[in-house]
Structure formats: structure tokens, C-alpha cells
Tab-separated table of C-alpha atoms in Angstrom:
chain	number	residue	atom	x	y	z
A	776	MET	CA	-13.376	5.053	-7.326
A	777	ILE	CA	-14.074	4.067	-3.753
A	778	LYS	CA	-16.951	6.176	-2.486
A	779	ILE	CA	-16.527	7.560	1.010
A	780	PHE	CA	-19.926	7.693	2.674
A	781	ALA	CA	-20.976	9.733	5.665
A	782	THR	CA	-21.370	7.447	8.653
A	783	ASP	CA	-25.089	8.227	8.881
A	784	LYS	CA	-25.422	6.321	5.578
A	785	VAL	CA	-23.954	3.069	6.947
A	786	LYS	CA	-27.264	1.693	8.229
A	787	GLU	CA	-28.917	2.476	4.883
A	788	LEU	CA	-26.200	0.594	3.000
A	789	ASP	CA	-26.429	-2.368	5.372
A	790	GLN	CA	-30.224	-2.403	5.179
A	791	TYR	CA	-30.209	-2.321	1.393
A	792	THR	CA	-27.783	-5.274	1.379
A	793	ILE	CA	-29.946	-7.193	3.861
A	794	GLN	CA	-33.067	-6.666	1.743
A	795	HIS	CA	-31.658	-7.102	-1.758
A	796	GLU	CA	-28.965	-9.778	-1.428
A	797	PRO	CA	-30.872	-11.004	0.596
A	798	ILE	CA	-29.033	-11.792	3.820
A	799	SER	CA	-30.055	-11.660	7.463
A	800	SER	CA	-28.597	-8.971	9.673
A	801	ILE	CA	-26.856	-11.519	11.924
A	802	ASP	CA	-25.287	-13.196	8.886
A	803	LEU	CA	-23.978	-9.838	7.659
A	804	VAL	CA	-22.357	-9.371	11.070
A	805	GLU	CA	-20.883	-12.861	10.756
A	806	ARG	CA	-19.489	-12.048	7.331
A	807	ALA	CA	-17.862	-8.871	8.635
A	808	ALA	CA	-16.405	-10.736	11.616
A	809	THR	CA	-15.069	-13.544	9.411
A	810	THR	CA	-13.360	-11.027	7.122
A	811	PHE	CA	-11.861	-9.248	10.139
A	812	VAL	CA	-10.559	-12.492	11.639
A	813	HIS	CA	-8.987	-13.575	8.359
A	814	GLU	CA	-6.994	-10.338	8.211
A	815	PHE	CA	-6.186	-10.451	11.924
A	816	CYS	CA	-4.835	-14.015	11.726
A	817	ARG	CA	-2.622	-12.977	8.818
A	818	ARG	CA	-0.982	-10.327	11.011
A	819	TYR	CA	-0.841	-11.759	14.547
A	820	SER	CA	0.561	-15.002	15.911
A	821	LYS	CA	-1.247	-17.221	18.378
A	822	GLN	CA	1.355	-16.410	21.007
A	823	VAL	CA	-0.368	-13.128	21.891
A	824	ARG	CA	-3.162	-12.757	24.394
A	825	ILE	CA	-6.186	-11.052	22.885
A	826	VAL	CA	-8.407	-8.857	25.050
A	827	ILE	CA	-11.673	-7.829	23.400
A	828	PHE	CA	-13.828	-4.957	24.656
A	829	ALA	CA	-17.356	-5.005	23.222
A	830	GLY	CA	-20.148	-2.449	23.476
A	831	GLN	CA	-23.933	-2.852	23.423
A	832	GLY	CA	-24.571	-2.091	19.748
A	833	ASN	CA	-23.645	-3.689	16.458
A	834	ASN	CA	-19.947	-2.841	16.843
A	835	GLY	CA	-20.185	-4.946	19.981
A	836	ALA	CA	-21.964	-7.653	17.972
A	837	ASP	CA	-19.017	-7.687	15.581
A	838	ALA	CA	-16.627	-7.894	18.533
A	839	LEU	CA	-18.422	-10.872	20.110
A	840	ALA	CA	-18.507	-12.724	16.788
A	841	ILE	CA	-14.791	-12.006	16.368
A	842	ALA	CA	-14.152	-13.355	19.897
A	843	ARG	CA	-15.905	-16.633	19.029
A	844	LEU	CA	-14.116	-17.029	15.683
A	845	LEU	CA	-10.686	-16.277	17.168
A	846	ASN	CA	-11.401	-18.783	19.921
A	847	GLU	CA	-12.139	-21.364	17.219
A	848	GLU	CA	-8.764	-20.463	15.650
A	849	SER	CA	-7.124	-21.431	18.973
A	850	TYR	CA	-6.176	-17.913	20.064
A	851	ARG	CA	-6.304	-17.116	23.767
A	852	VAL	CA	-9.170	-14.627	24.000
A	853	GLU	CA	-10.601	-12.703	26.952
A	854	THR	CA	-13.842	-10.873	26.204
A	855	TYR	CA	-15.502	-8.064	28.152
A	856	LEU	CA	-19.022	-6.982	27.187
A	857	PHE	CA	-20.043	-3.586	28.582
A	858	ASN	CA	-23.791	-3.519	29.184
A	859	PRO	CA	-24.498	-0.794	31.767
A	860	THR	CA	-28.114	-0.257	30.623
A	861	GLU	CA	-28.743	-4.015	30.404
A	862	HIS	CA	-30.019	-3.601	26.866
A	863	LEU	CA	-28.147	-5.073	23.897
A	864	SER	CA	-28.926	-4.756	20.210
A	865	VAL	CA	-30.589	-7.861	18.748
A	866	GLU	CA	-27.402	-8.888	16.937
A	867	CYS	CA	-25.267	-8.256	20.009
A	868	GLU	CA	-27.562	-10.433	22.139
A	869	GLN	CA	-27.474	-13.225	19.561
A	870	ASN	CA	-23.695	-13.191	19.376
A	871	LYS	CA	-23.451	-13.117	23.152
A	872	GLN	CA	-25.456	-16.368	23.279
A	873	ARG	CA	-23.350	-17.921	20.520
A	874	LEU	CA	-20.206	-17.065	22.450
A	875	LEU	CA	-21.610	-18.501	25.684
A	876	ASP	CA	-22.341	-21.769	23.876
A	877	ILE	CA	-18.595	-22.355	23.462
A	878	GLU	CA	-16.740	-24.335	26.096
A	879	ARG	CA	-13.748	-22.872	27.932
A	880	ILE	CA	-14.317	-19.219	27.066
A	881	GLU	CA	-13.146	-16.296	29.179
A	882	PHE	CA	-16.125	-13.951	29.102
A	883	THR	CA	-17.219	-11.169	31.474
A	884	GLU	CA	-20.368	-9.074	31.136
A	885	VAL	CA	-19.882	-5.714	32.831
A	886	VAL	CA	-23.074	-4.140	34.155
A	887	ARG	CA	-21.829	-2.024	37.063
A	888	ASP	CA	-18.506	-2.403	38.811
A	889	PHE	CA	-15.520	-3.344	36.700
A	890	GLU	CA	-11.990	-4.342	37.539
A	891	PRO	CA	-10.063	-3.953	34.265
A	892	PRO	CA	-7.541	-6.604	33.259
A	893	THR	CA	-3.845	-5.778	33.404
A	894	LEU	CA	-2.655	-5.008	29.903
A	895	THR	CA	0.966	-5.490	28.840
A	896	ASP	CA	3.008	-4.977	25.701
A	897	ARG	CA	2.464	-8.673	24.921
A	898	ASP	CA	-1.313	-8.187	24.586
A	899	VAL	CA	-3.459	-7.153	21.651
A	900	VAL	CA	-6.641	-5.253	22.451
A	901	ILE	CA	-9.509	-5.453	19.975
A	902	ASP	CA	-11.690	-2.368	20.320
A	903	GLY	CA	-15.368	-2.983	19.653
A	904	LEU	CA	-16.937	-0.536	22.104
A	905	PHE	CA	-18.509	1.948	19.678
A	906	GLY	CA	-18.885	2.024	15.910
A	907	SER	CA	-19.346	4.667	13.261
A	908	GLY	CA	-22.756	5.821	14.462
A	909	LEU	CA	-21.357	7.774	17.406
A	910	ASN	CA	-22.252	11.487	17.320
A	911	ARG	CA	-21.281	12.787	20.769
A	912	PRO	CA	-18.097	12.558	22.847
A	913	LEU	CA	-17.690	9.631	25.210
A	914	THR	CA	-18.115	10.417	28.887
A	915	GLY	CA	-18.174	8.638	32.233
A	916	GLY	CA	-17.145	5.010	32.426
A	917	PHE	CA	-16.631	4.611	28.702
A	918	ALA	CA	-14.283	7.614	28.571
A	919	ALA	CA	-12.418	6.153	31.561
A	920	MET	CA	-12.158	2.780	29.792
A	921	VAL	CA	-10.770	4.440	26.660
A	922	ASN	CA	-8.231	6.297	28.767
A	923	TYR	CA	-7.216	3.059	30.500
A	924	ILE	CA	-6.635	1.315	27.162
A	925	ASN	CA	-4.701	4.259	25.758
A	926	GLN	CA	-2.392	4.395	28.778
A	927	SER	CA	-1.567	0.701	28.513
A	928	GLU	CA	1.314	-0.685	26.435
A	929	ALA	CA	-0.957	-3.096	24.551
A	930	GLU	CA	-1.316	-2.873	20.789
A	931	VAL	CA	-4.861	-1.838	19.806
A	932	VAL	CA	-6.808	-2.999	16.746
A	933	ALA	CA	-10.075	-1.138	16.110
A	934	ILE	CA	-13.126	-2.736	14.528
A	935	ASP	CA	-14.349	-0.463	11.699
A	936	ILE	CA	-13.484	2.813	13.507
A	937	PRO	CA	-11.714	3.627	16.794
A	938	SER	CA	-14.244	4.052	19.587
A	939	GLY	CA	-14.978	7.699	20.293
A	940	LEU	CA	-13.915	8.954	16.860
A	941	PHE	CA	-16.612	10.649	14.774
A	942	GLY	CA	-16.658	9.520	11.173
A	943	GLU	CA	-16.366	13.011	9.700
A	944	ASP	CA	-15.857	16.193	11.720
A	945	ASN	CA	-14.137	15.881	15.119
A	946	ARG	CA	-13.777	19.564	15.949
A	947	LYS	CA	-16.295	19.261	18.801
A	948	ASN	CA	-15.011	15.906	20.018
A	949	ASP	CA	-13.052	15.208	23.216
A	950	SER	CA	-9.546	14.261	22.100
A	951	GLU	CA	-8.944	12.497	25.427
A	952	ALA	CA	-11.895	10.133	24.925
A	953	ILE	CA	-10.906	8.466	21.652
A	954	ILE	CA	-9.193	5.093	21.311
A	955	LYS	CA	-5.658	5.323	19.923
A	956	ALA	CA	-5.393	2.305	17.650
A	957	SER	CA	-2.287	1.134	15.857
A	958	LEU	CA	-4.466	-0.613	13.247
A	959	THR	CA	-8.037	-0.004	12.102
A	960	LEU	CA	-9.744	-2.654	9.973
A	961	THR	CA	-12.666	-0.798	8.469
A	962	PHE	CA	-15.669	-2.274	6.689
A	963	GLY	CA	-16.610	-1.455	3.110
A	964	PHE	CA	-15.087	1.992	2.702
A	965	PRO	CA	-12.797	4.402	4.564
A	966	LYS	CA	-14.301	6.954	6.894
A	967	LEU	CA	-13.622	10.583	5.982
A	968	ALA	CA	-11.914	11.194	9.330
A	969	PHE	CA	-9.194	8.654	8.400
A	970	LEU	CA	-7.874	11.040	5.748
A	971	PHE	CA	-7.066	13.937	8.091
A	972	PRO	CA	-3.621	14.121	9.735
A	973	GLU	CA	-4.955	15.129	13.153
A	974	ASN	CA	-6.676	11.705	13.391
A	975	GLU	CA	-3.613	9.589	12.569
A	976	GLN	CA	-2.917	9.164	16.300
A	977	TYR	CA	-6.312	7.444	16.683
A	978	VAL	CA	-6.604	5.487	13.446
A	979	GLY	CA	-3.029	4.297	12.940
A	980	GLU	CA	-2.648	2.139	9.850
A	981	TRP	CA	-5.990	1.404	8.234
A	982	LYS	CA	-7.207	-1.145	5.728
A	983	ILE	CA	-10.549	-1.544	3.975
A	984	LEU	CA	-12.191	-4.968	4.336
A	985	ASP	CA	-14.731	-5.951	1.675
A	986	ILE	CA	-17.794	-7.353	3.434
A	987	GLY	CA	-20.003	-7.543	0.359
A	988	ILE	CA	-22.087	-4.386	0.629
A	989	HIS	CA	-24.538	-4.615	-2.266
A	990	PRO	CA	-23.025	-2.902	-5.342
A	991	ASP	CA	-26.372	-1.295	-6.222
A	992	ALA	CA	-26.475	0.324	-2.787
A	993	ILE	CA	-23.038	1.801	-3.374
A	994	TYR	CA	-23.951	2.972	-6.877
A	995	GLU	CA	-27.297	4.508	-5.915
A	996	THR	CA	-26.168	6.242	-2.710
A	997	ALA	CA	-24.721	9.669	-3.456
A	998	SER	CA	-21.556	10.972	-1.823
A	999	PRO	CA	-19.372	13.960	-2.701
A	1000	TYR	CA	-16.254	12.117	-1.468
A	1001	SER	CA	-14.212	9.481	-3.307
A	1002	LEU	CA	-10.826	7.798	-2.970
A	1003	VAL	CA	-9.287	7.469	-6.437
A	1004	THR	CA	-7.744	4.086	-7.233
A	1005	GLU	CA	-5.086	3.014	-9.710
A	1006	GLU	CA	-7.710	1.280	-11.818
A	1007	ASP	CA	-9.648	4.543	-12.211
A	1008	ILE	CA	-6.509	6.375	-13.283
A	1009	SER	CA	-5.239	3.761	-15.740
A	1010	TYR	CA	-8.454	4.072	-17.770
A	1011	SER	CA	-7.791	7.778	-18.329
A	1012	LEU	CA	-4.343	7.381	-19.930
A	1013	LYS	CA	-4.062	8.660	-23.507
A	1014	SER	CA	-2.284	6.578	-26.151
A	1015	ARG	CA	0.457	7.910	-28.436
A	1016	LYS	CA	-0.218	7.354	-32.136
A	1017	ARG	CA	2.651	6.110	-34.271
A	1018	PHE	CA	2.679	9.081	-36.654
A	1019	ALA	CA	2.514	11.716	-33.918
A	1020	HIS	CA	5.174	14.437	-33.633
A	1021	LYS	CA	6.192	16.815	-30.854
A	1022	GLY	CA	3.583	19.348	-31.917
A	1023	THR	CA	0.890	16.729	-31.433
A	1024	PHE	CA	1.515	16.651	-27.725
A	1025	GLY	CA	1.217	20.359	-27.006
A	1026	HIS	CA	3.469	23.227	-26.026
A	1027	ALA	CA	3.602	24.098	-22.328
A	1028	LEU	CA	4.670	27.414	-20.818
A	1029	LEU	CA	6.097	27.526	-17.308
A	1030	ILE	CA	6.631	30.866	-15.575
A	1031	ALA	CA	8.949	30.167	-12.669
A	1032	GLY	CA	12.158	30.972	-10.852
A	1033	SER	CA	13.828	33.990	-9.293
A	1034	LYS	CA	17.200	34.790	-7.798
A	1035	GLY	CA	18.085	31.981	-5.406
A	1036	LYS	CA	15.118	29.853	-6.504
A	1037	MET	CA	15.985	28.727	-10.016
A	1038	GLY	CA	15.981	25.145	-8.764
A	1039	ALA	CA	12.191	25.287	-8.382
A	1040	ALA	CA	11.861	26.263	-12.048
A	1041	LEU	CA	14.211	23.479	-13.096
A	1042	LEU	CA	12.358	20.810	-11.110
A	1043	SER	CA	8.998	21.912	-12.467
A	1044	ALA	CA	10.324	22.020	-16.025
A	1045	LYS	CA	11.800	18.521	-15.901
A	1046	ALA	CA	8.554	17.124	-14.476
A	1047	CYS	CA	6.569	18.859	-17.200
A	1048	LEU	CA	8.436	17.214	-20.071
A	1049	ARG	CA	8.542	13.882	-18.243
A	1050	SER	CA	4.733	14.023	-18.185
A	1051	GLY	CA	4.382	13.881	-21.944
A	1052	ALA	CA	4.301	17.468	-23.201
A	1053	GLY	CA	5.801	17.699	-26.682
A	1054	LEU	CA	7.400	21.113	-26.199
A	1055	LEU	CA	8.202	23.266	-23.204
A	1056	THR	CA	9.168	26.908	-22.887
A	1057	VAL	CA	10.231	28.178	-19.464
A	1058	HIS	CA	9.976	31.913	-18.802
A	1059	ILE	CA	12.733	32.787	-16.325
A	1060	PRO	CA	14.770	35.812	-15.192
A	1061	THR	CA	17.793	36.367	-17.402
A	1062	ARG	CA	20.118	35.402	-14.548
A	1063	GLY	CA	19.125	31.756	-14.975
A	1064	GLU	CA	19.783	31.353	-18.705
A	1065	SER	CA	23.196	29.738	-18.754
A	1066	ILE	CA	22.596	27.286	-15.938
A	1067	PHE	CA	19.176	26.320	-17.285
A	1068	GLN	CA	20.469	25.658	-20.808
A	1069	THR	CA	23.220	23.501	-19.355
A	1070	ALA	CA	21.136	21.610	-16.787
A	1071	PHE	CA	18.113	20.978	-18.995
A	1072	PRO	CA	18.802	21.292	-22.720
A	1073	GLU	CA	15.396	19.850	-23.688
A	1074	ALA	CA	13.603	23.034	-22.565
A	1075	MET	CA	13.371	26.270	-24.536
A	1076	LEU	CA	13.706	29.569	-22.708
A	1077	SER	CA	11.811	32.837	-22.693
A	1078	LEU	CA	13.830	35.453	-20.830
A	1079	ASP	CA	12.300	38.108	-18.618
A	1080	ALA	CA	13.472	41.711	-18.895
A	1081	ASN	CA	14.437	41.578	-15.231
A	1082	PRO	CA	17.584	39.640	-14.301
A	1083	ASP	CA	16.260	38.479	-10.921
A	1084	TYR	CA	12.505	37.957	-10.985
A	1085	PHE	CA	9.343	37.768	-13.101
A	1086	SER	CA	8.196	41.161	-14.362
A	1087	THR	CA	7.265	40.951	-18.060
A	1088	VAL	CA	4.546	38.854	-19.658
A	1089	PRO	CA	5.510	36.683	-22.618
A	1090	GLU	CA	3.113	36.216	-25.515
A	1091	ILE	CA	1.002	33.280	-24.337
A	1092	GLY	CA	-1.476	32.815	-27.181
A	1093	SER	CA	0.448	30.004	-28.863
A	1094	TYR	CA	0.796	27.793	-25.786
A	1095	SER	CA	-1.430	24.832	-24.926
A	1096	ALA	CA	-1.228	25.341	-21.148
A	1097	VAL	CA	0.366	27.735	-18.671
A	1098	GLY	CA	1.846	26.910	-15.259
A	1099	MET	CA	3.147	29.599	-12.933
A	1100	GLY	CA	4.467	30.033	-9.426
A	1101	PRO	CA	7.381	27.738	-8.511
A	1102	GLY	CA	10.197	29.850	-7.057
A	1103	LEU	CA	8.642	33.015	-8.483
A	1104	GLY	CA	9.107	35.382	-5.548
A	1105	GLN	CA	6.501	37.942	-4.464
A	1106	HIS	CA	7.541	41.226	-6.097
A	1107	LEU	CA	5.057	43.960	-6.995
A	1108	GLU	CA	5.979	43.738	-10.656
A	1109	SER	CA	5.335	39.986	-10.541
A	1110	ALA	CA	1.839	40.622	-9.176
A	1111	ALA	CA	1.058	43.011	-12.041
A	1112	ALA	CA	2.381	40.508	-14.571
A	1113	ILE	CA	0.266	37.692	-13.097
A	1114	GLU	CA	-2.799	39.909	-13.356
A	1115	ARG	CA	-2.130	40.426	-17.077
A	1116	ILE	CA	-1.813	36.674	-17.612
A	1117	LEU	CA	-5.084	35.960	-15.806
A	1118	GLN	CA	-6.860	38.558	-17.901
A	1119	SER	CA	-5.479	37.385	-21.242
A	1120	SER	CA	-5.166	33.600	-20.967
A	1121	THR	CA	-7.621	31.485	-22.930
A	1122	LYS	CA	-5.769	28.246	-22.169
A	1123	PRO	CA	-5.709	26.126	-18.992
A	1124	VAL	CA	-3.737	27.739	-16.157
A	1125	VAL	CA	-2.018	26.091	-13.173
A	1126	ILE	CA	-1.395	28.449	-10.229
A	1127	ASP	CA	1.037	27.349	-7.527
A	1128	ALA	CA	3.419	28.476	-4.788
A	1129	ASP	CA	4.355	32.176	-4.969
A	1130	ALA	CA	1.636	32.864	-7.543
A	1131	ILE	CA	-0.835	31.750	-4.855
A	1132	ASN	CA	0.942	33.820	-2.205
A	1133	ILE	CA	0.743	36.885	-4.459
A	1134	MET	CA	-3.009	36.328	-4.822
A	1135	ALA	CA	-3.335	35.973	-1.056
A	1136	SER	CA	-1.887	39.492	-0.755
A	1137	ASN	CA	-3.947	40.877	-3.650
A	1138	LYS	CA	-7.462	39.518	-3.183
A	1139	ASP	CA	-8.810	41.477	-6.140
A	1140	LEU	CA	-6.921	38.971	-8.316
A	1141	PHE	CA	-9.446	36.352	-7.176
A	1142	ASN	CA	-12.099	37.707	-9.494
A	1143	LYS	CA	-9.704	37.495	-12.437
A	1144	ILE	CA	-8.895	33.794	-12.125
A	1145	PRO	CA	-10.177	32.177	-15.350
A	1146	PRO	CA	-12.879	29.538	-14.829
A	1147	ARG	CA	-11.543	25.961	-14.633
A	1148	SER	CA	-8.096	27.115	-13.533
A	1149	ILE	CA	-6.121	24.804	-11.227
A	1150	LEU	CA	-4.720	25.981	-7.880
A	1151	THR	CA	-2.311	23.718	-5.960
A	1152	PRO	CA	-1.753	25.143	-2.452
A	1153	HIS	CA	-0.198	23.375	0.496
A	1154	PRO	CA	-2.078	23.958	3.799
A	1155	LYS	CA	-0.318	27.188	4.837
A	1156	GLU	CA	-0.632	28.641	1.327
A	1157	PHE	CA	-4.322	27.862	1.381
A	1158	ASP	CA	-4.777	29.492	4.776
A	1159	ARG	CA	-3.185	32.666	3.384
A	1160	LEU	CA	-5.492	32.438	0.391
A	1161	ALA	CA	-8.561	31.943	2.600
A	1162	GLY	CA	-7.527	34.874	4.779
A	1163	ASN	CA	-7.263	33.070	8.116
A	1164	ALA	CA	-5.855	29.890	9.588
A	1165	SER	CA	-8.123	26.858	9.825
A	1166	SER	CA	-8.652	25.214	13.191
A	1167	SER	CA	-8.501	21.730	11.670
A	1168	CYS	CA	-7.944	19.926	8.394
A	1169	THR	CA	-11.697	19.295	8.249
A	1170	GLU	CA	-12.396	23.025	8.297
A	1171	ARG	CA	-9.661	23.694	5.733
A	1172	LEU	CA	-11.121	21.104	3.362
A	1173	MET	CA	-14.598	22.608	3.649
A	1174	LYS	CA	-13.202	26.067	2.929
A	1175	ALA	CA	-11.281	24.756	-0.087
A	1176	SER	CA	-14.401	23.094	-1.469
A	1177	GLU	CA	-16.438	26.276	-1.029
A	1178	LEU	CA	-13.719	28.342	-2.723
A	1179	ALA	CA	-13.501	25.918	-5.649
A	1180	GLU	CA	-17.249	26.274	-6.181
A	1181	ARG	CA	-17.113	30.066	-5.881
A	1182	LEU	CA	-14.209	30.424	-8.307
A	1183	GLN	CA	-15.417	27.577	-10.523
A	1184	ALA	CA	-11.863	26.303	-10.293
A	1185	TYR	CA	-10.067	23.117	-9.287
A	1186	ILE	CA	-8.208	23.316	-5.981
A	1187	ILE	CA	-5.724	20.609	-5.025
A	1188	LEU	CA	-5.199	20.808	-1.286
A	1189	LYS	CA	-1.846	19.075	-0.917
A	1190	GLY	CA	-1.128	16.600	1.853
A	1191	HIS	CA	-0.723	12.874	2.494
A	1192	TYR	CA	-4.179	12.312	1.003
A	1193	SER	CA	-4.191	15.273	-1.377
A	1194	ALA	CA	-7.764	16.424	-1.996
A	1195	LEU	CA	-9.027	17.596	-5.378
A	1196	CYS	CA	-11.937	19.989	-4.863
A	1197	HIS	CA	-14.058	20.242	-8.018
A	1198	PRO	CA	-16.125	23.246	-9.117
A	1199	ASP	CA	-19.311	21.183	-8.625
A	1200	GLY	CA	-18.562	20.326	-4.982
A	1201	LYS	CA	-17.087	16.854	-5.473
A	1202	ILE	CA	-13.913	16.018	-3.556
A	1203	ASP	CA	-11.541	13.273	-4.681
A	1204	PHE	CA	-8.706	12.024	-2.497
A	1205	CYS	CA	-5.425	10.692	-3.860
A	1206	SER	CA	-4.483	7.188	-2.699
A	1207	THR	CA	-0.755	7.388	-3.538
A	1208	GLY	CA	2.174	9.141	-1.887
A	1209	ASN	CA	4.233	8.829	1.286
A	1210	SER	CA	5.947	10.915	3.953
A	1211	GLY	CA	9.282	10.770	2.128
A	1212	MET	CA	7.762	13.226	-0.336
A	1213	ALA	CA	7.591	15.880	2.377
A	1214	THR	CA	10.688	17.490	0.944
A	1215	ALA	CA	11.634	20.750	-0.761
A	1216	GLY	CA	10.564	20.910	-4.407
A	1217	SER	CA	7.956	18.154	-4.288
A	1218	GLY	CA	5.148	20.646	-4.961
A	1219	ASP	CA	7.086	22.178	-7.868
A	1220	VAL	CA	7.226	18.714	-9.430
A	1221	LEU	CA	3.428	18.366	-9.134
A	1222	THR	CA	2.922	21.716	-10.873
A	1223	GLY	CA	5.143	20.583	-13.723
A	1224	ILE	CA	3.333	17.265	-14.067
A	1225	ILE	CA	-0.120	18.830	-14.241
A	1226	THR	CA	1.020	21.550	-16.667
A	1227	GLY	CA	2.556	18.883	-18.885
A	1228	LEU	CA	-0.614	16.786	-18.850
A	1229	LEU	CA	-2.731	19.820	-19.763
A	1230	ALA	CA	-0.424	20.599	-22.692
A	1231	ARG	CA	-0.621	16.927	-23.672
A	1232	GLY	CA	-4.372	17.349	-24.127
A	1233	TYR	CA	-5.929	16.139	-20.873
A	1234	LYS	CA	-8.942	18.026	-19.582
A	1235	GLN	CA	-8.476	19.855	-16.286
A	1236	GLU	CA	-10.240	17.239	-14.158
A	1237	ASP	CA	-8.250	14.361	-15.666
A	1238	ALA	CA	-4.961	16.280	-15.549
A	1239	CYS	CA	-5.485	16.912	-11.827
A	1240	SER	CA	-6.454	13.326	-10.956
A	1241	LEU	CA	-3.789	11.728	-13.135
A	1242	GLY	CA	-1.159	14.264	-12.048
A	1243	MET	CA	-1.816	13.697	-8.345
A	1244	HIS	CA	-1.735	9.925	-8.773
A	1245	LEU	CA	1.440	9.900	-10.895
A	1246	HIS	CA	3.181	12.254	-8.472
A	1247	GLY	CA	2.358	10.026	-5.505
A	1248	LEU	CA	3.031	6.773	-7.358
A	1249	ALA	CA	6.460	7.976	-8.534
A	1250	GLY	CA	7.181	8.904	-4.905
A	1251	ASP	CA	6.062	5.464	-3.729
A	1252	LEU	CA	8.233	3.683	-6.298
A	1253	ALA	CA	11.189	5.875	-5.354
A	1254	ALA	CA	10.662	5.228	-1.638
A	1255	LYS	CA	10.529	1.477	-2.260
A	1256	ASP	CA	13.998	1.564	-3.849
A	1257	LEU	CA	15.624	4.438	-1.974
A	1258	GLY	CA	13.755	4.652	1.334
A	1259	LYS	CA	11.713	7.593	2.586
A	1260	GLU	CA	14.377	9.327	4.630
A	1261	SER	CA	16.670	10.181	1.725
A	1262	LEU	CA	13.985	10.920	-0.881
A	1263	ILE	CA	14.339	14.245	-2.724
A	1264	ALA	CA	12.166	15.900	-5.345
A	1265	SER	CA	14.482	14.910	-8.190
A	1266	ASP	CA	13.844	11.269	-7.309
A	1267	ILE	CA	10.130	11.757	-7.959
A	1268	ILE	CA	10.946	13.006	-11.463
A	1269	GLN	CA	13.373	10.129	-11.990
A	1270	TYR	CA	10.629	7.609	-11.192
A	1271	LEU	CA	7.899	9.217	-13.310
A	1272	PRO	CA	8.666	6.912	-16.280
A	1273	LYS	CA	8.203	3.870	-14.029
A	1274	ALA	CA	4.941	5.322	-12.737
A	1275	PHE	CA	3.638	5.718	-16.298
A	1276	LEU	CA	4.737	2.160	-17.124
A	1277	ARG	CA	2.947	0.846	-14.046
A	1278	LEU	CA	-0.320	2.509	-15.124
A	1279	GLU	CA	0.069	1.333	-18.715
A	1280	GLU	CA	0.467	-2.236	-17.536
């Protein structure tokens, strides 16, 4: 897993590396700059003009080192160092002198008045004004400079983090005083703010650059946040023994579907069996029997007494895992039936879609959710569950984490970087998935996958992490072949086998 550290930990991590590698601070800056330049040269031709804006601190030190190294690579570079207080960090001062030692450089140190260069769509701006240590909104000349850059047609590449953006919570920030980068090359680990959709306009595409932060520093520094990688997930895969039979791999129960929404039940059911469950029973309204048996003969059916929606509780004692919610509807009888399931289930439960919406309207059901249950809301479903809309994705994530701890449940807050909130306060982000998956039925597929993995024998934590990753990876593989625009939920199911094969390899 890639730990995501709060930005106030960055100096500690750097200092540990400096002391224990050991390496001097200026050489660590040089290493970061060299890594940045290597990636930059891979992406941009020498035909562009590069305009670098550097600040007074260590982000500025990085920027000045990058200016020198790009100059040595024969790029045309103009560098502007903003030093209104006439006080630079030690590393920034050293890199200023190193830059001045080069012949034929275009360098301007701005102390008071400044006439900004004309920026065109043929230019690339490298933003090195402020780094991750910023904790208050930019004002005055710096805010004006940010606004000038943002209004230009130049492409912007940010060093480590866009200037003006706070590393975590930006609710009290000034949205008009943050650099809007098209690319952010960040050092060591992603910043939490990169994972929230409201910050996409500032961060653009982002990539982690390994600058050799000491592994012991990473291991010993605690953080509740992690980005789960494919390597982490592949280690958790269970093998299938040669003499196994369908009973070995569990029997899942899905409670889903209502009049007009039988497709949700079908999608979830197909995903469940594609995820390795040995047996699957789907409890549906009687109206759906004939079409279900025809469309998906591998599933067994349990028929509700009601022809149109969920009203009667099947015997659930023999099942390995229970998933409920896709296409369920929000009828009063369904709410009563869900309550009976919550009270009687001794097996892992996945709660999604309309089952969540029913709970949002019947808050007393909260106290009846079995410990270690799994809830999979999308943002609006979670807001209903929490009782009020969140002002930002940061606030919503904090609420979801608090609720997971209170319920002692797992909450998957769905999104581009879906977040798994653990009962102990940890939050893991999924690194797979794409915008093509923003399509009807995608969430139903995730419910089926996780229910299938639980029936297969995975513990709740592993079923969530593996399920999220498989769901996103299948979507990525589908998008690669089919494109994002035409992707539908059935494609995600179709590519699940390839996703499993990829992890097995």
C-alpha cells in the first residue's frame, strides 16, 4: 500500500531521510529535481518555451534546480524567483547561486515591481511558488500571480502540489487563488486532496515520483490513509484446490429487484457468480421468475410472496453471505423485511442502493446493523444516510469514517477513488476505475462482486478491498478495448475474468 501522509509530516519524512540515509538537504532537493526533469523530458519536446515561477521556500528550491537541469537539457527556460521579503530558504539560496553560475540563462529575481511575461498556448509553465506546507489562502501579489497564470493559455505543470492548494482539507481555502495545473508531478506519495473530485480542476493528471524517501521513515510514520496497489491485492487472492466442489466456495444470497428494476438484480447476480461463489440464490419478486431463469440459468431463485417487490424474508441460515439492495424499491413491507434480516443474520451482510435508502428513512434500523456489515453508498445515498448534504467530499469522507467507527461496519464511499472506511478509522482508497464506469448498474455489479467474495470465504476487509479493485480493474480493461463513452455495466462483468487473470499473473 502507498501511505498517504498529511502534509505536516513531509518535513519529518525528509529529515529522517537526511539523517539516516544519510544525504544532505540540498542533495535531496537535487534528487527530486532530477526525477522531475526525467519525467518532464519524457512528456515535452524541446520546441516549447518553459516559464518557471519559483517561490522563496523549498518548493522554490526544487523549481530553481529544475530550471538549471532543463537548461542543461537544452530547453529554452525563463525563470522568475519571487522574493518579496528578500529572505530565501537555505536550499533556495544555494540553487539560486547554482543557476546564476550557468552561462546564458534567463533569470529574474522579483523583489517588488513585476511585469509578467506574456504566456501563450505554446508555453509550458512550471509552478514552484508554494509547496505542500501551505496552510492559509494566498493573498496579494501571489494570488494575483496565480490568477494571471490561470487566465493564460499556457499548459501548467505543478511541482509536488499546485500552489495555493492545501494538502488535505480545502473547505476554508480561496478557490480563486489556487493554480490550475494540467499535470502535477508529486514527490513520494499522493496528497489526500488529489483524491477529491472538487480538486481535479487544480491537480489535473497526477503522477507519483519516487525520490527515495527512507523506507523506515515511511514504515514508522503512522497514517490512517492508504492507496491500495495491485501488488497488495494480488497477495490476497485465494487459490482453488483441485478436489474442491461448488459447496467449497460458498452459497450466496442476493435480495434484489422489483417491478421495473429486475435488471439491477440480474447484473448483481451475474457479478456475484463471476466473483467465485460456488452457488447463488437470488430472492426476487415472482414477476421476475421467467425472465431471470432464461437470462441467467446458473442462478437459483427464491420467490417473494409479492409479485412486484421484496416483502417476505427467506430462510437465511444456510447461506454464506447475504447481499441486498440493488433495484429493491423502498416499500414499507421491504423495510420491515430488511429489519428482520438485520436482526437474524449471523453471516456477512452487504447493504447497497435501496436498502441504504430505506435505512436513511428509518434511522432506528441503524442500531440493528450487524457489526462488520458492509455498506456501499454512492455520495447522494450517503448524504441521505448521514441526514444532511455534505459541503465537500472532504466532509463526506470524514462523516463516513466516523459512521463506520460508530457502527463498527465497513463503508465503501463510491467514487473515482472509492474509499473504504474501516471500523478502526483506517481509510483505503482504490487505485483502479475510470469515468466510463459512471453508468447505470455499475454499483449493482460491485455489490454482486463483494457478496460473491464473502461467500467464497474472504473476510470482510479483504472482500471489500479485492472487490473494489476487481470492479475498477475490470472497468479499466473494458475501457481499454471498448472506450469509456460506450461502457455499460455488463461490460464490467464481461471483463471480470480478465481482471482475475491479471491479478493471478
